[in-house]
Amino acid sequence: MKTAALLTLLALIFVASASEIPSEEYDGVESEESMEARSSETKKSKSGGHFDCETNNPCTADNAIKERFYFAAKKPGNFIQCSQFGSCYIMTCMDGLIWDDAVKTCTTPT
């Protein structure tokens, strides 16, 4: 029982520390200017680039509406996962695997 409580507490601490937007600045609604800026950045990257969460964030309202939550990251062993609310997370594939954007999963290199 203590182990489950500890894991829950650690998960809550991780989620709180992973937040990129300070809670006092985020009211759960993204401004139109911010969404438009990120949407134009996403369109630029579709021409062959990879994404990150800082300068080339794919987690736009348009992608969320179209249920697009996974994208190629700059490093082959990473991928971007978006929340339905626009949060962006850089995820890592298991050792020895790389992200395959065509099938939206980590696979063995060919």
GROMACS .gro file of C-alpha atoms in nm:
model
  110
    1MET     CA    1   0.000   0.000   0.000
    2LYS     CA    2   0.285   0.238   0.082
    3THR     CA    3   0.447   0.168  -0.254
    4ALA     CA    4   0.132   0.267  -0.445
    5ALA     CA    5   0.102   0.590  -0.248
    6LEU     CA    6   0.468   0.671  -0.310
    7LEU     CA    7   0.434   0.603  -0.683
    8THR     CA    8   0.126   0.825  -0.698
    9LEU     CA    9   0.310   1.104  -0.518
   10LEU     CA   10   0.612   1.071  -0.751
   11ALA     CA   11   0.383   1.080  -1.055
   12LEU     CA   12   0.218   1.399  -0.928
   13ILE     CA   13   0.556   1.560  -0.864
   14PHE     CA   14   0.674   1.461  -1.214
   15VAL     CA   15   0.362   1.603  -1.381
   16ALA     CA   16   0.389   1.926  -1.183
   17SER     CA   17   0.759   1.966  -1.267
   18ALA     CA   18   0.704   1.883  -1.636
   19SER     CA   19   0.469   2.176  -1.684
   20GLU     CA   20   0.631   2.433  -1.911
   21ILE     CA   21   0.379   2.709  -1.836
   22PRO     CA   22   0.371   2.855  -1.484
   23SER     CA   23   0.028   2.798  -1.333
   24GLU     CA   24  -0.021   3.167  -1.254
   25GLU     CA   25   0.008   3.246  -1.626
   26TYR     CA   26  -0.206   2.963  -1.762
   27ASP     CA   27  -0.583   2.974  -1.732
   28GLY     CA   28  -0.652   2.668  -1.949
   29VAL     CA   29  -0.721   2.874  -2.262
   30GLU     CA   30  -0.459   2.952  -2.522
   31SER     CA   31  -0.468   3.294  -2.687
   32GLU     CA   32  -0.555   3.316  -3.057
   33GLU     CA   33  -0.221   3.484  -3.127
   34SER     CA   34  -0.032   3.198  -2.965
   35MET     CA   35  -0.232   2.933  -3.153
   36GLU     CA   36  -0.185   3.114  -3.486
   37ALA     CA   37   0.189   3.148  -3.428
   38ARG     CA   38   0.226   2.779  -3.347
   39SER     CA   39   0.003   2.683  -3.640
   40SER     CA   40   0.224   2.873  -3.884
   41GLU     CA   41   0.534   2.711  -3.731
   42THR     CA   42   0.377   2.367  -3.778
   43LYS     CA   43   0.300   2.443  -4.143
   44LYS     CA   44   0.663   2.542  -4.201
   45SER     CA   45   0.787   2.213  -4.056
   46LYS     CA   46   0.559   1.996  -4.266
   47SER     CA   47   0.786   2.072  -4.556
   48GLY     CA   48   1.047   1.828  -4.421
   49GLY     CA   49   1.158   1.938  -4.075
   50HIS     CA   50   1.134   1.779  -3.737
   51PHE     CA   51   0.977   1.930  -3.429
   52ASP     CA   52   1.074   2.035  -3.078
   53CYS     CA   53   0.873   2.192  -2.797
   54GLU     CA   54   1.043   2.531  -2.791
   55THR     CA   55   1.100   2.677  -3.135
   56ASN     CA   56   0.898   2.442  -3.354
   57ASN     CA   57   0.602   2.322  -3.147
   58PRO     CA   58   0.349   2.101  -3.334
   59CYS     CA   59   0.096   2.101  -3.047
   60THR     CA   60  -0.154   2.334  -3.208
   61ALA     CA   61  -0.531   2.356  -3.172
   62ASP     CA   62  -0.562   2.254  -3.539
   63ASN     CA   63  -0.362   1.936  -3.481
   64ALA     CA   64  -0.559   1.855  -3.165
   65ILE     CA   65  -0.890   1.890  -3.351
   66LYS     CA   66  -0.755   1.653  -3.617
   67GLU     CA   67  -0.638   1.417  -3.337
   68ARG     CA   68  -0.272   1.450  -3.434
   69PHE     CA   69  -0.074   1.404  -3.114
   70TYR     CA   70   0.256   1.238  -3.221
   71PHE     CA   71   0.534   1.392  -3.431
   72ALA     CA   72   0.895   1.328  -3.529
   73ALA     CA   73   1.150   1.501  -3.307
   74LYS     CA   74   1.493   1.630  -3.406
   75LYS     CA   75   1.670   1.322  -3.262
   76PRO     CA   76   1.577   0.985  -3.420
   77GLY     CA   77   1.533   0.817  -3.079
   78ASN     CA   78   1.283   1.081  -2.964
   79PHE     CA   79   0.934   1.186  -3.061
   80ILE     CA   80   0.694   1.463  -2.965
   81GLN     CA   81   0.374   1.382  -2.779
   82CYS     CA   82   0.108   1.651  -2.749
   83SER     CA   83  -0.175   1.666  -2.498
   84GLN     CA   84  -0.526   1.752  -2.611
   85PHE     CA   85  -0.476   2.089  -2.439
   86GLY     CA   86  -0.162   2.187  -2.633
   87SER     CA   87   0.113   2.078  -2.393
   88CYS     CA   88   0.424   1.951  -2.569
   89TYR     CA   89   0.645   1.669  -2.438
   90ILE     CA   90   0.967   1.525  -2.581
   91MET     CA   91   0.947   1.148  -2.532
   92THR     CA   92   1.226   0.892  -2.570
   93CYS     CA   93   1.201   0.557  -2.748
   94MET     CA   94   1.331   0.252  -2.564
   95ASP     CA   95   1.702   0.176  -2.611
   96GLY     CA   96   1.780   0.059  -2.963
   97LEU     CA   97   1.458   0.192  -3.116
   98ILE     CA   98   1.396   0.499  -3.334
   99TRP     CA   99   1.078   0.692  -3.412
  100ASP     CA  100   0.902   0.591  -3.734
  101ASP     CA  101   0.673   0.879  -3.823
  102ALA     CA  102   0.495   0.682  -4.096
  103VAL     CA  103   0.350   0.438  -3.841
  104LYS     CA  104   0.368   0.677  -3.539
  105THR     CA  105   0.563   0.441  -3.314
  106CYS     CA  106   0.916   0.349  -3.211
  107THR     CA  107   1.064   0.071  -3.425
  108THR     CA  108   1.393  -0.108  -3.480
  109PRO     CA  109   1.622   0.069  -3.727
  110THR     CA  110   1.635  -0.085  -4.073
   0.00000   0.00000   0.00000
